[in-house]
Phi, psi and omega in degrees: 000130182282172186299323182295317179292321177298314181297318179296318178298319179293322177301314182293326175293315182298322183266355183053044182221109184292348181251007183298145176233154178292144170283158180306124176100337184294309181296320180299320179292319178299316182291327178298328179280308191278335181258324191247354181054043184274160166263117188236144169242116181257117178248102183221156186294159178301137180087359182292328179110043182292324180293330175300322181300309186280336176282323174295317177299320178299316181298316179297314181295319180294321179294339176274356181094010178286166180286180184289163174268134175257120183246119175267118189229137192274340188227146179297320180297324177292318178300317182298317178296320182293320179297319178295320180295322180297324181297331179299333181260009180076018179271143173266109180247134178231161182229138171247113182211180187291346185264352184232042183302330180291347180259352188304312185298318179294319180293318179300320178294320179295321177297314180298330179272007180061033181259008179241126180275325181218127179248120181259130179225157172278157180299333179298331180298333184297336179257010183267123184297321180299316180296319181296314183291318188268340184238296186299320180292337181277315187254355188310312181281351182249004178298136181270333184200140172247129179244129175250096182281144185055057189294345177298341180291345175293327191273136175295344178266356178293152187292343181221054184308130178243105184306331181300333180295337182296335179294340183302324181300316179294322179297315182296327180295338181262011179247166182305144184293334182263017181291126176290139180231133180236122171254138180229143177193158171250356190230060176236115174273184185300322182294318179294316180300318179298321180291319178296318179297321180297326183274321184266351177088217185288101181241148171267123181258124176247115181246139174236172178296136184261350180294143177250111187278358179245011184246107183274115184262150179207148174238150183206125177266118175228091197301319183259159185294328179300318180294321180290321177297319178295321178297315179299317182298325180281318191271322187302316180298337182274346180282143181288155172061211182236164184200190181235137169248121181265137173237164181276335184229158176298320180300316180291327176300316179294317182299311182294315180298316180296321179297311180296317181296320179295339180254025170088009178257131183285092183231145178223146176280145178222118176198177186298331183259006186294143179210164182215139184299338180278352183243100179227158178272186185289352176257004179085006178274153179302130177261085185295322181297316180296322180290319176298320177301318178298318179296318178300318180296319179298319178291320182301323183261013178058033176269000176224145181287317185205142166257130176261109197231153164274188181289001172300337175244082184216268188305124171082349179297125190240104171233100190303329184258023176296122192271335182205150169230123178243135174257117178289333177218160182280133173288180188282347182202161175293330180291317174301317181297316179301317181296320183281315181293338179291355173295335187274144168070028185285338181224020179228159186287345185207137177207166183241142173229113188237126180252114173261144175227154181214183190291335183273351186301314183297318181295317180295315180294325175297321177298317179299319179296318181292322184278355183296332181236139180291155178292140184299322180297322179291321177298314180298321180297318179294314181296321179294320180296320179290322179295329182278352183252117181291325184265359183084172182226140172285169178301316180295320178294326176296321178305315181289320185295322185248000177056050176234149180290161184302319181302317179291321178298313180300319180297316181295315181297319179295318179298316185284324188288342179263001174292152182229109000283153183277140178277359181222161171210159181253130177260114182281132181232136189289315191251011175208173184299142176301148182246138173267139180229155178274135173273179179272358182289132172292145184216139169214147182293142181273088185293327179297317179295316179299316180296321180296315180293320180296318177298319179298318180295325177294319177297321179295322178296321177296326181294324178290329174293320178296323177299319179294331185266342188294148173251008177270183182299126182291318178294322178296322178299315179296317181296319178296324179294340176260014178057036178285116183281354189256357192292149173224158178307135186285330179082354185235349179289170183300324180288316180295321183277354177075024180277158176277000000 
């Protein structure tokens, strides 16, 4: 059986549909990986089936005796969905992340024994010495495929730039030159694509139309929170199926969920800090990951009307019959909005995407922009404290030394450790807390780069304001912001349909 027939058979198995056909571009992307060993960037709309491409390619490569696929994935919720999707094809997918440290040794052994078909990791793992020594050094030369999911995160111009992704370039340089690499995203404009190309080298870019013809968009200004809560209370029960309400902060997620629940709507908050007394680990501590998993399952099976979530439930979360996505507040850019609202309607003929905005949105987004980079005085304090310590300092010792809270310390360390060259490094110790140490590299913050990124974020915020004001096609506005050359008026948004 040739590769095309094999790929089609695998598609039908994955979708449990004997009549399934490839969407435009899917087979071409699979063949670019499995036949040509290309480095590809696939830019396709949410719900197009990007994960199908790399799991079918993985199955074909593994059946040929190739090594496992390494998938860099940004969110735990995304990893869980990907692991479930891999099982549909009979693939063994495992994940190494911060929530399953008790499984690391067993997973590492399985990887070394070639018993793992796809290994999913967070970008932070790329800079972890243990991961490099125990996993990458073992399988690095035998990896069959590298997948960079949500590849816009590589780019400093991406709407949710993750500096840890920059380490990927160094990792790839230490792997075979003919290794196929696949980047996937729905939210890469021309500037992001150019930046990704500069970092990954000669890449083949496959772009498809980003407009969603089954997603009816609407915008509505309700300046105070009382008005928005009243609107939700009236409208949410009338919407079909189940959905997601996005908020900008954890506090607002809790406020909205509690309000809806108190008024008879089955709603739950979902964010990085969410916890429940019934979900604890074997030491009696809150098991936030298990509770989030439970919330995802409830939404997946339509046992809850709505999850009120931060962006912790965003990229890659796949519920094909999600009927609506409502934004309680405006996100920082139209590109972020497109990515989040795209959770709705991925496998049903009709869904709703409604953006509410209010008076606090600008202040919250301004705070996010300011907090994106640590204060220079705090960075200097941390570096001076490390320089003065011969034996290094643990994170907790740093808190005491510089009188800063853990959150700020973690932010500073993360910012510094991905600098190249980095002014700090972590010394892993078996029987005591890991120690951070100062390197000999001179360091100063790159103010020009920070200013450039901050200006870009301000422009993106203005673009979301323009989206709220436009009387043209809303889906077309989003597609244009992503430089989609194929967009046409959707005909179903509030502006196209002439609704108030």
